[in-house]
PDB file of C-alpha atoms in Angstrom:
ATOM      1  CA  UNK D   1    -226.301  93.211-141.432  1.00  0.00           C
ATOM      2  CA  UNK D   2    -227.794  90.199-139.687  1.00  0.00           C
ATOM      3  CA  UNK D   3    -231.715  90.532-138.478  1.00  0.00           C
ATOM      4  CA  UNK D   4    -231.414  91.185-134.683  1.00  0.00           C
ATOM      5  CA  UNK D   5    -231.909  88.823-132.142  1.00  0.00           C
ATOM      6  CA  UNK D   6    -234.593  89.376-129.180  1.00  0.00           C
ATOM      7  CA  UNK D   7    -233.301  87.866-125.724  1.00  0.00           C
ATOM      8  CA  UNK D   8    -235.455  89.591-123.438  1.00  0.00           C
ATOM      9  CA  UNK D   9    -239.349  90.992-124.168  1.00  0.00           C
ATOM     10  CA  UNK D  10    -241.251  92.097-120.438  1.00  0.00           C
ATOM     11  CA  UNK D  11    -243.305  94.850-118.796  1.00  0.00           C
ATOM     12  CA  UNK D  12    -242.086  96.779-115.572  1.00  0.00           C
ATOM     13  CA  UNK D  13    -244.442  98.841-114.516  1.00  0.00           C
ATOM     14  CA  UNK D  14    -245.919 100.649-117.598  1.00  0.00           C
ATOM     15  CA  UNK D  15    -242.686 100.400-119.830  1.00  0.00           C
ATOM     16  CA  UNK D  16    -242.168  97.183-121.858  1.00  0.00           C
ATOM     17  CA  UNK D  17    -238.140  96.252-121.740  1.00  0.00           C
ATOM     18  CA  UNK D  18    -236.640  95.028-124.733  1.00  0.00           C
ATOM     19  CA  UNK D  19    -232.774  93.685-125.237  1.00  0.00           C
ATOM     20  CA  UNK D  20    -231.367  91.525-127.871  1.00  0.00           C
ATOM     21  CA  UNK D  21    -228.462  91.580-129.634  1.00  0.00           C
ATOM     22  CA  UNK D  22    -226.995  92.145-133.418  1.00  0.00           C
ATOM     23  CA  UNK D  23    -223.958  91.571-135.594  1.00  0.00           C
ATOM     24  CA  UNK D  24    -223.918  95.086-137.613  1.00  0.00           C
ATOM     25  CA  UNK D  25    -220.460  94.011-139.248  1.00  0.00           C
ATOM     26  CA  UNK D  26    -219.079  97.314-138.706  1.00  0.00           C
ATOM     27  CA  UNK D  27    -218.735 100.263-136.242  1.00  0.00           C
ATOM     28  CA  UNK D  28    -222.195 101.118-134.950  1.00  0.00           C
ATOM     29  CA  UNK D  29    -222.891 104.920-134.342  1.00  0.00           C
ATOM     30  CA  UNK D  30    -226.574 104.804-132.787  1.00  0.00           C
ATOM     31  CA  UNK D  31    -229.209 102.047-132.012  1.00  0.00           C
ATOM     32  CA  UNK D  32    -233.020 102.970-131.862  1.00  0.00           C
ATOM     33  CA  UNK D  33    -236.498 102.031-131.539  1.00  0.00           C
ATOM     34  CA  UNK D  34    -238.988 103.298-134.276  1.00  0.00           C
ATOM     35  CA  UNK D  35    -242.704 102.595-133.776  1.00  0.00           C
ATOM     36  CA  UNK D  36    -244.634 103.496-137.125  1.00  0.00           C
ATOM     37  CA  UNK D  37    -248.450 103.827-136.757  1.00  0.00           C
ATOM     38  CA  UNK D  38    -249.701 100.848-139.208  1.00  0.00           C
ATOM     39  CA  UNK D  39    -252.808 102.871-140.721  1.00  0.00           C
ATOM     40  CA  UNK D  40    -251.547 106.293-140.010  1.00  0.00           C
ATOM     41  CA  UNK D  41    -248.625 108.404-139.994  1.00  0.00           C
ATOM     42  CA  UNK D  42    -247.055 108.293-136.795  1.00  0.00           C
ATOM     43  CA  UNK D  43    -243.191 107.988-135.782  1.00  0.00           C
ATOM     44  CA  UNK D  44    -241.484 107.791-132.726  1.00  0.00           C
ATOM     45  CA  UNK D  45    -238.501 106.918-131.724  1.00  0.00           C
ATOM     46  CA  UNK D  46    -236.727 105.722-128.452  1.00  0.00           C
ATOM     47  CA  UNK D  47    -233.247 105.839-127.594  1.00  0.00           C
ATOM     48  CA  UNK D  48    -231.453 102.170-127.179  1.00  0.00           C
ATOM     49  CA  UNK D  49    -228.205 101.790-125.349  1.00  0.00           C
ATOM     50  CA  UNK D  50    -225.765  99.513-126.670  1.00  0.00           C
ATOM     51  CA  UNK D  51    -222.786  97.709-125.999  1.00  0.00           C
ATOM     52  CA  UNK D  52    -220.088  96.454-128.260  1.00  0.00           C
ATOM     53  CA  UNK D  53    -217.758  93.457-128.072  1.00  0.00           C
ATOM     54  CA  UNK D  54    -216.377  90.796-130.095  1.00  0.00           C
ATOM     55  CA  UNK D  55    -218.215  91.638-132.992  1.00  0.00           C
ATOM     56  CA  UNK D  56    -221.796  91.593-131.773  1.00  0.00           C
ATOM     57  CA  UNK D  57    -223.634  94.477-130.161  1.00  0.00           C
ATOM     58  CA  UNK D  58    -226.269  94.028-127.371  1.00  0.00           C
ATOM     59  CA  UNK D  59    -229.101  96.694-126.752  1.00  0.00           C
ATOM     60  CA  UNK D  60    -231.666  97.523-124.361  1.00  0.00           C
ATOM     61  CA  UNK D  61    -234.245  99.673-124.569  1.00  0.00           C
ATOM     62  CA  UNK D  62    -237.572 101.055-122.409  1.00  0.00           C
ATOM     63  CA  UNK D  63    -240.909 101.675-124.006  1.00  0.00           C
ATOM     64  CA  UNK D  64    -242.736 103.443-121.458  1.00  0.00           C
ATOM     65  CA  UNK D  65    -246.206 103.356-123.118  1.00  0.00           C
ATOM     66  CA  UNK D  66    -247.962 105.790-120.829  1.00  0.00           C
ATOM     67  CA  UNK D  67    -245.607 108.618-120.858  1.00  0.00           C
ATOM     68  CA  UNK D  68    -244.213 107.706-124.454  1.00  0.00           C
ATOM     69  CA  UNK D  69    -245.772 110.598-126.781  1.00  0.00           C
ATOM     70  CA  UNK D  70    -244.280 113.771-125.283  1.00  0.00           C
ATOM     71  CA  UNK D  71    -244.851 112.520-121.355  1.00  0.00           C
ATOM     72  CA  UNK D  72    -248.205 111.428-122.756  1.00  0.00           C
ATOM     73  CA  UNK D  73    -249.246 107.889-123.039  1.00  0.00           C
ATOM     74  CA  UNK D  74    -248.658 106.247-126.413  1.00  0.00           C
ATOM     75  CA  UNK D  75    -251.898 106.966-129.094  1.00  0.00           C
ATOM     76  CA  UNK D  76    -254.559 104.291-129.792  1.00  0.00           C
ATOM     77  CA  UNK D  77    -253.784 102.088-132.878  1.00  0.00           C
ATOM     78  CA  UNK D  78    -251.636  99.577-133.976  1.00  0.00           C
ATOM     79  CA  UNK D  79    -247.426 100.235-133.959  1.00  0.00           C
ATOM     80  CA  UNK D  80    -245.116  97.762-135.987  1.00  0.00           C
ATOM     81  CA  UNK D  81    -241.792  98.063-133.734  1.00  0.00           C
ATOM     82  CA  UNK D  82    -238.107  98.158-135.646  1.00  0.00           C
ATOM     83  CA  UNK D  83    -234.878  98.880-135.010  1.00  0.00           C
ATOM     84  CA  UNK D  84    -232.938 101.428-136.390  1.00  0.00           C
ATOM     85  CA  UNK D  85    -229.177 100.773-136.663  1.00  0.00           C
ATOM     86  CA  UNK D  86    -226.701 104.366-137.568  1.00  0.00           C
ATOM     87  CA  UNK D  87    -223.569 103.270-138.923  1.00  0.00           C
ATOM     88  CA  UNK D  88    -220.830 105.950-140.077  1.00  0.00           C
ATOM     89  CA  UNK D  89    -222.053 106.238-143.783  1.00  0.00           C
ATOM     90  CA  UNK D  90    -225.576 104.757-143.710  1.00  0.00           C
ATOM     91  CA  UNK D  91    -228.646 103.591-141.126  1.00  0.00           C
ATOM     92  CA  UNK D  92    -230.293 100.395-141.239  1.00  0.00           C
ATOM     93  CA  UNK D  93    -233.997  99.863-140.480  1.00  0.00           C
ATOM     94  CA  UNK D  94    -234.883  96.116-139.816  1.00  0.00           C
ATOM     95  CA  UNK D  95    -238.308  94.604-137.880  1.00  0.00           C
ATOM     96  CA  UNK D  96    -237.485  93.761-134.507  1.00  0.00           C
ATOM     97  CA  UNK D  97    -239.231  90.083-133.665  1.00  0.00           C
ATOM     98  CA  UNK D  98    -238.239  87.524-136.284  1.00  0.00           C
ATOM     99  CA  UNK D  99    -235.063  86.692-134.787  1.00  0.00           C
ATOM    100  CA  UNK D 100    -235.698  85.188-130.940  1.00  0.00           C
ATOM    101  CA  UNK D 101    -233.879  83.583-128.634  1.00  0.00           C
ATOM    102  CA  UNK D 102    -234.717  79.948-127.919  1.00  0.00           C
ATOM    103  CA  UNK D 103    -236.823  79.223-125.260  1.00  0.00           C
ATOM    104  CA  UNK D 104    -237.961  82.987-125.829  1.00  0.00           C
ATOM    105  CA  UNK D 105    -241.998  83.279-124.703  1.00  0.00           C
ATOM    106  CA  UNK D 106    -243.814  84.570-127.870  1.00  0.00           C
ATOM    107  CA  UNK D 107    -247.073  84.675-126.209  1.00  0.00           C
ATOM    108  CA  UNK D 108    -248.819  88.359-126.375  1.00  0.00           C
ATOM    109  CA  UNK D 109    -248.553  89.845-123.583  1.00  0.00           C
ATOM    110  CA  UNK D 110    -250.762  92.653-122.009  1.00  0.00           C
ATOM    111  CA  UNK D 111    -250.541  95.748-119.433  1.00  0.00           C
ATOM    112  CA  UNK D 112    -253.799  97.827-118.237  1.00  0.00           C
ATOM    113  CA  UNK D 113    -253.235 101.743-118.226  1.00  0.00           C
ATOM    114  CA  UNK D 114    -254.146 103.504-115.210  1.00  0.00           C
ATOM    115  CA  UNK D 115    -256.989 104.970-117.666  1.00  0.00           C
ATOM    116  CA  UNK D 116    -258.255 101.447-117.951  1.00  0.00           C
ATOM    117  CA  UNK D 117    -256.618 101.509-121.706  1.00  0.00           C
ATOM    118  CA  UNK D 118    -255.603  98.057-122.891  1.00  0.00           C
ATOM    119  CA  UNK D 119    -252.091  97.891-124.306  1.00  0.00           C
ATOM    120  CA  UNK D 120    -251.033  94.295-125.825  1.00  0.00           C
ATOM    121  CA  UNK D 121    -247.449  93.243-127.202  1.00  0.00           C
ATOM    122  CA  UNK D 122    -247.653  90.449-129.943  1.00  0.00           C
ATOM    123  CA  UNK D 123    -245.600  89.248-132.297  1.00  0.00           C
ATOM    124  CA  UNK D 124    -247.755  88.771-135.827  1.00  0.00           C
ATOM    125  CA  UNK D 125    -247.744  86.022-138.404  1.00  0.00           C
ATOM    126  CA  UNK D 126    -244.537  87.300-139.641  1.00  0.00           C
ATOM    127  CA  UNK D 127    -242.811  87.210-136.608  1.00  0.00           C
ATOM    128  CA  UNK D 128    -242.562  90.885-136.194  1.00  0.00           C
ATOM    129  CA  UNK D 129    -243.154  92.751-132.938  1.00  0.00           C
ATOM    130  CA  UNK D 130    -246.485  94.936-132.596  1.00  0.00           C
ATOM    131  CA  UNK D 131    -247.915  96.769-129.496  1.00  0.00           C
ATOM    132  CA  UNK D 132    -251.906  97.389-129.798  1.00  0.00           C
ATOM    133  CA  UNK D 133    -253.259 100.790-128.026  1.00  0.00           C
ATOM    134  CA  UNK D 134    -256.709 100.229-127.390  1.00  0.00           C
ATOM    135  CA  UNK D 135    -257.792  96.603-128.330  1.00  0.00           C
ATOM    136  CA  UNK D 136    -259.715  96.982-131.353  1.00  0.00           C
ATOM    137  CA  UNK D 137    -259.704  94.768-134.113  1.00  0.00           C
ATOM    138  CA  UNK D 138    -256.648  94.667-136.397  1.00  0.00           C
ATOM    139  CA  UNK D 139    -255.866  91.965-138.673  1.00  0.00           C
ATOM    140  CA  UNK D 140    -252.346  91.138-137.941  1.00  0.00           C
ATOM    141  CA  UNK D 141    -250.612  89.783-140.911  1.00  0.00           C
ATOM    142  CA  UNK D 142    -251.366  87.101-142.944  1.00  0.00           C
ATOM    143  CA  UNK D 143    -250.515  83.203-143.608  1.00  0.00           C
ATOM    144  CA  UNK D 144    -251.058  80.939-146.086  1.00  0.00           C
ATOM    145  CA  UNK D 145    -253.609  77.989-145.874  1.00  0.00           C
ATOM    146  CA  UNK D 146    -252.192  74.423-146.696  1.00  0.00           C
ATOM    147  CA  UNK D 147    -254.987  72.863-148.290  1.00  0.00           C
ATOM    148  CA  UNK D 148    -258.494  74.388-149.379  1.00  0.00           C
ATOM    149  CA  UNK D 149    -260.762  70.972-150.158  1.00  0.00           C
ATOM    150  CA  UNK D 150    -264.572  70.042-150.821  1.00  0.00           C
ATOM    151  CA  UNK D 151    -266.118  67.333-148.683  1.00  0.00           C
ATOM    152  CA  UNK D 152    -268.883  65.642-151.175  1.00  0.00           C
ATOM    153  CA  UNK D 153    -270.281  63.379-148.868  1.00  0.00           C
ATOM    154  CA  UNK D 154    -271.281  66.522-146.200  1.00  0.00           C
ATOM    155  CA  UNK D 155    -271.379  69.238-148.857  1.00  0.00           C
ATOM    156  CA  UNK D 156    -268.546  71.307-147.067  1.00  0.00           C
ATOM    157  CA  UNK D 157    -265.548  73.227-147.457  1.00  0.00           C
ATOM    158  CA  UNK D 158    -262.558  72.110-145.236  1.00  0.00           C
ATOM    159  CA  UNK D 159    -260.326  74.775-144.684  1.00  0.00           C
ATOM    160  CA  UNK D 160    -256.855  73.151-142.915  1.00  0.00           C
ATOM    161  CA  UNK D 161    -253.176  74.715-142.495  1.00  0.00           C
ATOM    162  CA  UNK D 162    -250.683  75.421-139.925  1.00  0.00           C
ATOM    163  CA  UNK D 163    -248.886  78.283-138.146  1.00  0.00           C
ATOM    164  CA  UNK D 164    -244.913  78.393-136.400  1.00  0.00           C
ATOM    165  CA  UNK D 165    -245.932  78.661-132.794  1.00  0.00           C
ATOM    166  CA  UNK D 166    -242.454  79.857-132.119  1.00  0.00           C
ATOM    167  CA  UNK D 167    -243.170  82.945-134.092  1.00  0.00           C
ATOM    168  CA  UNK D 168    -246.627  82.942-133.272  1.00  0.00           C
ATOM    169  CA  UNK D 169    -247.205  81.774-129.738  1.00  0.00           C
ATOM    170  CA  UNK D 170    -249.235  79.129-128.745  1.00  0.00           C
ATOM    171  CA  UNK D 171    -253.311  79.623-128.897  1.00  0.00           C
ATOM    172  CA  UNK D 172    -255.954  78.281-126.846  1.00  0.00           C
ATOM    173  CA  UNK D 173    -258.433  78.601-129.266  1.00  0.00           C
ATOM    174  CA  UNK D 174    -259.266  79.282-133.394  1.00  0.00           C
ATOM    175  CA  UNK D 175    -262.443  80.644-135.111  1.00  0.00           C
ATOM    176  CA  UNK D 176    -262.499  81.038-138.620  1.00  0.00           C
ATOM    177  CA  UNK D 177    -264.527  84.197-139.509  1.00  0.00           C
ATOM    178  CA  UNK D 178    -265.724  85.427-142.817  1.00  0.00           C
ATOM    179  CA  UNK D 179    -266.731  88.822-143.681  1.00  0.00           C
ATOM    180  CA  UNK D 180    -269.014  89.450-146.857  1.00  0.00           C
ATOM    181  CA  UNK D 181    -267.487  91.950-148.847  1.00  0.00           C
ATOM    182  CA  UNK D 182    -270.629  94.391-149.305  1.00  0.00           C
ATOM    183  CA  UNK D 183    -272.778  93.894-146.055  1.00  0.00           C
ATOM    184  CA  UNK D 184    -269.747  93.164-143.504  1.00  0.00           C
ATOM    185  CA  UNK D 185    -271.874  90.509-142.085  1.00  0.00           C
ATOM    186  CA  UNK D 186    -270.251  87.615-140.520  1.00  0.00           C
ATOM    187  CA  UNK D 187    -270.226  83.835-140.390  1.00  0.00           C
ATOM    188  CA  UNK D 188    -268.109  82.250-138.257  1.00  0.00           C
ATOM    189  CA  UNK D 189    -267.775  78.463-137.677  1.00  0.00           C
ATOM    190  CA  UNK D 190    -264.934  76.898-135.235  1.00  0.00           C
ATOM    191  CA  UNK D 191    -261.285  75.784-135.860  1.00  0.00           C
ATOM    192  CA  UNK D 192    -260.160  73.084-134.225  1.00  0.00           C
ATOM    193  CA  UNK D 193    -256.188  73.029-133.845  1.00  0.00           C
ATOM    194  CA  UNK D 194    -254.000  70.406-133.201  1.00  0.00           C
ATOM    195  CA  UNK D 195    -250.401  70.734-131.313  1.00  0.00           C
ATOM    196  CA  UNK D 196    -247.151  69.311-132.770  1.00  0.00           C
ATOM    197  CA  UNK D 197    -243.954  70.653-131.440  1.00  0.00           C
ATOM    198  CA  UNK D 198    -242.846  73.335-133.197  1.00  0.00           C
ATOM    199  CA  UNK D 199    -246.204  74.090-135.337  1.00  0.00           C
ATOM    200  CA  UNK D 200    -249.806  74.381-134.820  1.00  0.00           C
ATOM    201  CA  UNK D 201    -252.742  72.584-137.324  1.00  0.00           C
ATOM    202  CA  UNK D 202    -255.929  74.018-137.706  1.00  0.00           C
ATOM    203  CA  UNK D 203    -258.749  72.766-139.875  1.00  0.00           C
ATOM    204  CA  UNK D 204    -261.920  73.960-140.136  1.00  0.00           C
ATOM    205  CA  UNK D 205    -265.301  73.360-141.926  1.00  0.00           C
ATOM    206  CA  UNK D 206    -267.568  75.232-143.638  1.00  0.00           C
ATOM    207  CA  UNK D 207    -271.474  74.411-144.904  1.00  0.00           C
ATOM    208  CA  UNK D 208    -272.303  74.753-148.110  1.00  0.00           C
ATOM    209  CA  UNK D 209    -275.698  73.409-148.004  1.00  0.00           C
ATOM    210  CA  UNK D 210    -279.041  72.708-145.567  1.00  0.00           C
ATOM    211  CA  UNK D 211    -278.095  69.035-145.137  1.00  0.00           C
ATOM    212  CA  UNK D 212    -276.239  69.112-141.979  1.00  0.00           C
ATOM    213  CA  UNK D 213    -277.016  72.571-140.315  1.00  0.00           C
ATOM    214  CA  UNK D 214    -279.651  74.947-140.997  1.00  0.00           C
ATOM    215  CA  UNK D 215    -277.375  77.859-141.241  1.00  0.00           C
ATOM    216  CA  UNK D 216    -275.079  77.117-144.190  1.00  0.00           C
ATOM    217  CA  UNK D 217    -272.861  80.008-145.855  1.00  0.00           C
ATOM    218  CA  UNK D 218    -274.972  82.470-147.273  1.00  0.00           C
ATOM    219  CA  UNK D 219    -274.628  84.233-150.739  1.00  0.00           C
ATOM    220  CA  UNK D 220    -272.023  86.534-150.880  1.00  0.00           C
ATOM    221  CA  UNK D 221    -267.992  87.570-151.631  1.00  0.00           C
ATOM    222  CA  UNK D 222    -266.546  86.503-148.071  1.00  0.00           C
ATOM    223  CA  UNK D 223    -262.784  87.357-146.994  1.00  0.00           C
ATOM    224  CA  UNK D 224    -261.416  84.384-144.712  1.00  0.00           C
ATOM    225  CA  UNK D 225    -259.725  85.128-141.419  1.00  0.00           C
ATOM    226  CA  UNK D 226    -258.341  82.914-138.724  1.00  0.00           C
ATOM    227  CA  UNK D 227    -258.802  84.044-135.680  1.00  0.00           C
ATOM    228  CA  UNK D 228    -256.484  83.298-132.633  1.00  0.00           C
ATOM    229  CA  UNK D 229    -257.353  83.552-129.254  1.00  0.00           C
ATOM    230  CA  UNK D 230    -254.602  83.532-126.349  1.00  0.00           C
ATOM    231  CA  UNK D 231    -255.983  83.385-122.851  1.00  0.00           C
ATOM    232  CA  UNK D 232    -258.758  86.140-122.948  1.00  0.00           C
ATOM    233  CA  UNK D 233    -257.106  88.146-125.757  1.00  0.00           C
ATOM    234  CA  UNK D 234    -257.412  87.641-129.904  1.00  0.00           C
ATOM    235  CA  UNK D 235    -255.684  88.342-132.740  1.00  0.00           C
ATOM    236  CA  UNK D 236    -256.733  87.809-136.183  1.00  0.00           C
ATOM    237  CA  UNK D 237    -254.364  86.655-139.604  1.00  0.00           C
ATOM    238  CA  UNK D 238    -255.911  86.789-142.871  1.00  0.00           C
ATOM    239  CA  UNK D 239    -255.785  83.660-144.759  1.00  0.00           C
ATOM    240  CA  UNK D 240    -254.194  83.593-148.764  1.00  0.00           C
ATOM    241  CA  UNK D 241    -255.066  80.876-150.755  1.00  0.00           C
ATOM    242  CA  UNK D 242    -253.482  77.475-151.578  1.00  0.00           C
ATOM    243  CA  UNK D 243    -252.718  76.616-154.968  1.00  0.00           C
ATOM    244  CA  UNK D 244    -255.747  74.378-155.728  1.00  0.00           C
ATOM    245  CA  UNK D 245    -259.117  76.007-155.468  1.00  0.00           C
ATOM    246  CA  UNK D 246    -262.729  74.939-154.727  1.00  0.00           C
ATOM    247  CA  UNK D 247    -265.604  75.608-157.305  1.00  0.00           C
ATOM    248  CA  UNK D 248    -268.513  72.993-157.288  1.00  0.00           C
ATOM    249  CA  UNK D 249    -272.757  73.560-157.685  1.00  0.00           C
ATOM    250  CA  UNK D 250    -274.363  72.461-154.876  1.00  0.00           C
ATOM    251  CA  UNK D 251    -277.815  72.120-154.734  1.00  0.00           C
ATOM    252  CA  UNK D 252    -279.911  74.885-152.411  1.00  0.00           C
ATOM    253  CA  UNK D 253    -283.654  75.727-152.272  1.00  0.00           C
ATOM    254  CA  UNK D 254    -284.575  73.347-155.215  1.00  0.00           C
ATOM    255  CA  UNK D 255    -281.552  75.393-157.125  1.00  0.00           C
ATOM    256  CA  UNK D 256    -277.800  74.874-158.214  1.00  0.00           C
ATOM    257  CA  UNK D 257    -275.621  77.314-157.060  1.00  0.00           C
ATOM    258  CA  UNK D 258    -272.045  78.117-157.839  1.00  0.00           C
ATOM    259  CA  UNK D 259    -269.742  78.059-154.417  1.00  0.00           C
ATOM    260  CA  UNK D 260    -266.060  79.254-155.837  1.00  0.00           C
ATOM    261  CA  UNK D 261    -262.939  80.386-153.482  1.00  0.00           C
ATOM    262  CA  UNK D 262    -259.789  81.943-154.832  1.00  0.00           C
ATOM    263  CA  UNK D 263    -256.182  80.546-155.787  1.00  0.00           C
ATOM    264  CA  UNK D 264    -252.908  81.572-154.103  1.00  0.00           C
ATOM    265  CA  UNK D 265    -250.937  83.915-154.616  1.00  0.00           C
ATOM    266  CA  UNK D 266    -253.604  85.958-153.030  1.00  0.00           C
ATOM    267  CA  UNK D 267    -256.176  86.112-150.039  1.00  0.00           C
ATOM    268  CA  UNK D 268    -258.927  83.610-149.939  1.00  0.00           C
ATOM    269  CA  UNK D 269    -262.379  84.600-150.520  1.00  0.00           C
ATOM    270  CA  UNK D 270    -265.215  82.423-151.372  1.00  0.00           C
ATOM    271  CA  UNK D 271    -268.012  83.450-153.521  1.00  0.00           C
ATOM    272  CA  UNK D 272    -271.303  81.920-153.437  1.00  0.00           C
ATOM    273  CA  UNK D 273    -273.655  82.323-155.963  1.00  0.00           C
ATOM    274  CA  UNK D 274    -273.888  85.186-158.398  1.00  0.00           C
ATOM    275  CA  UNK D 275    -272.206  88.199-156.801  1.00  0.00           C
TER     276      UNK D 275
END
């Protein structure tokens, strides 16, 4: 079966409407909605009508987020949306988001509770479809950097790489952010992005040393994170590696130390110093 396509993606009211259409290639029994909690156990499901001709099958269905669970409004958390296709001898589950219309808006898109609950709809780096209860901080998905360099002359690392704004949506804004491993501090510097028509470049730099800024990366294990921001709401991708990695000695405090990052296939983390 073919990944669905999404046509329509909109809130009325406190429901979020969703149609799109499929090509099953065979008799389709029942269409549904499943939204599985991401870091707990949760399932629910909502009924999708559908309607068959010339060998596709369109579908709509209503997510009414504040009367969802039982008449009462969806749980906090993160829920990864799919669709659930019943055929006569077997069901199909498949992510709902990858496949969109053209012209289709990917931009996140939020609804206030009467509770004063935030609710945002967002398609991660994947392209899959996500609705976020509550607004905390969930790293949604991943994506690879391009290129991981080391600027000699400035003594910094330049992080660069690009996302598919039509799976994406198109940010305003990008901060890199790095959280040490042990301590959960953070450093964050900025990422500047640059449009091009169907992708979006970021690049950003980060200090190795006390030459240019007095703040430089301190020692530490740090996990890499771009983070996106879309018209006063965020959403954060980890970074993996590229192929090539960084490890150079720079010079700090009258002493060499190591500064080392990681090599795809997974996430990037830089290490500086002993750790």
């Amino acid at each position: 079966m073919a990944d669905p396509l999404l046509t329509e993606i909109g809130w009325a009211g406190t429901a979020l409407r969703l149609a799109g259409t499929l090509e099953p290639g065979g008799a389709v029994r029942e269409i549904e909605l499943l939204l599985r909690e991401r870091d707990g156990d949760g399932l629910l499901r909502v009924p999708a009508s559908a309607c068959e001709g010339d060998g596709s099958v369109a579908f709509e269905a209503e997510v009414d987020v504040a009367t969802l669970a039982g008449g009462n409004p969806l749980p906090g958390g993160l829920w990864d949306v799919s669709l659930s296709v019943g055929a006569p001898m077997e069901t199909s589950v498949v992510p709902l988001g990858p496949g969109r219309a053209p012209g289709l808006d990917a931009s996140p898109l939020r609804r206030f509770l009467p509770d004063s609950c935030t609710v945002i709809v967002y398609f991660g780096a994947g392209g899959a479809l996500a609705i976020d209860v509550g607004g905390r901080s969930h790293v949604a998905g991943s994506v690879a950097a391009d290129t991981l360099s080391w600027n000699e002359e400035r003594e910094e690392i330049v992080v660069a790489g690009h996302l598919d704004v039509r799976r994406s949506g198109r940010p305003v804004s990008g901060t890199l952010i790095m959280t040490e491993r042990r301590s959960r501090h953070v450093y964050e510097v900025i990422a500047m992005l640059e449009e091009r028509p169907d992708r979006l470049g970021y690049r950003a730099v980060i200090p190795a040393t006390r030459a240019f800024v007095d703040d430089p990366l301190p020692r530490g294990t740090w996990d890499v994170s771009l983070c996106l921001g879309f018209s006063g709401m965020h959403r954060e991708v980890r970074l993996l590696a590229p192929d090539e990695p960084v490890d150079v000695q720079v010079r700090r405090r009258l002493r060499h130390v190591r500064v080392v990052s990681t090599a795809a296939p997974g996430p990037l983390t830089i290490t500086v110093g002993r750790v």
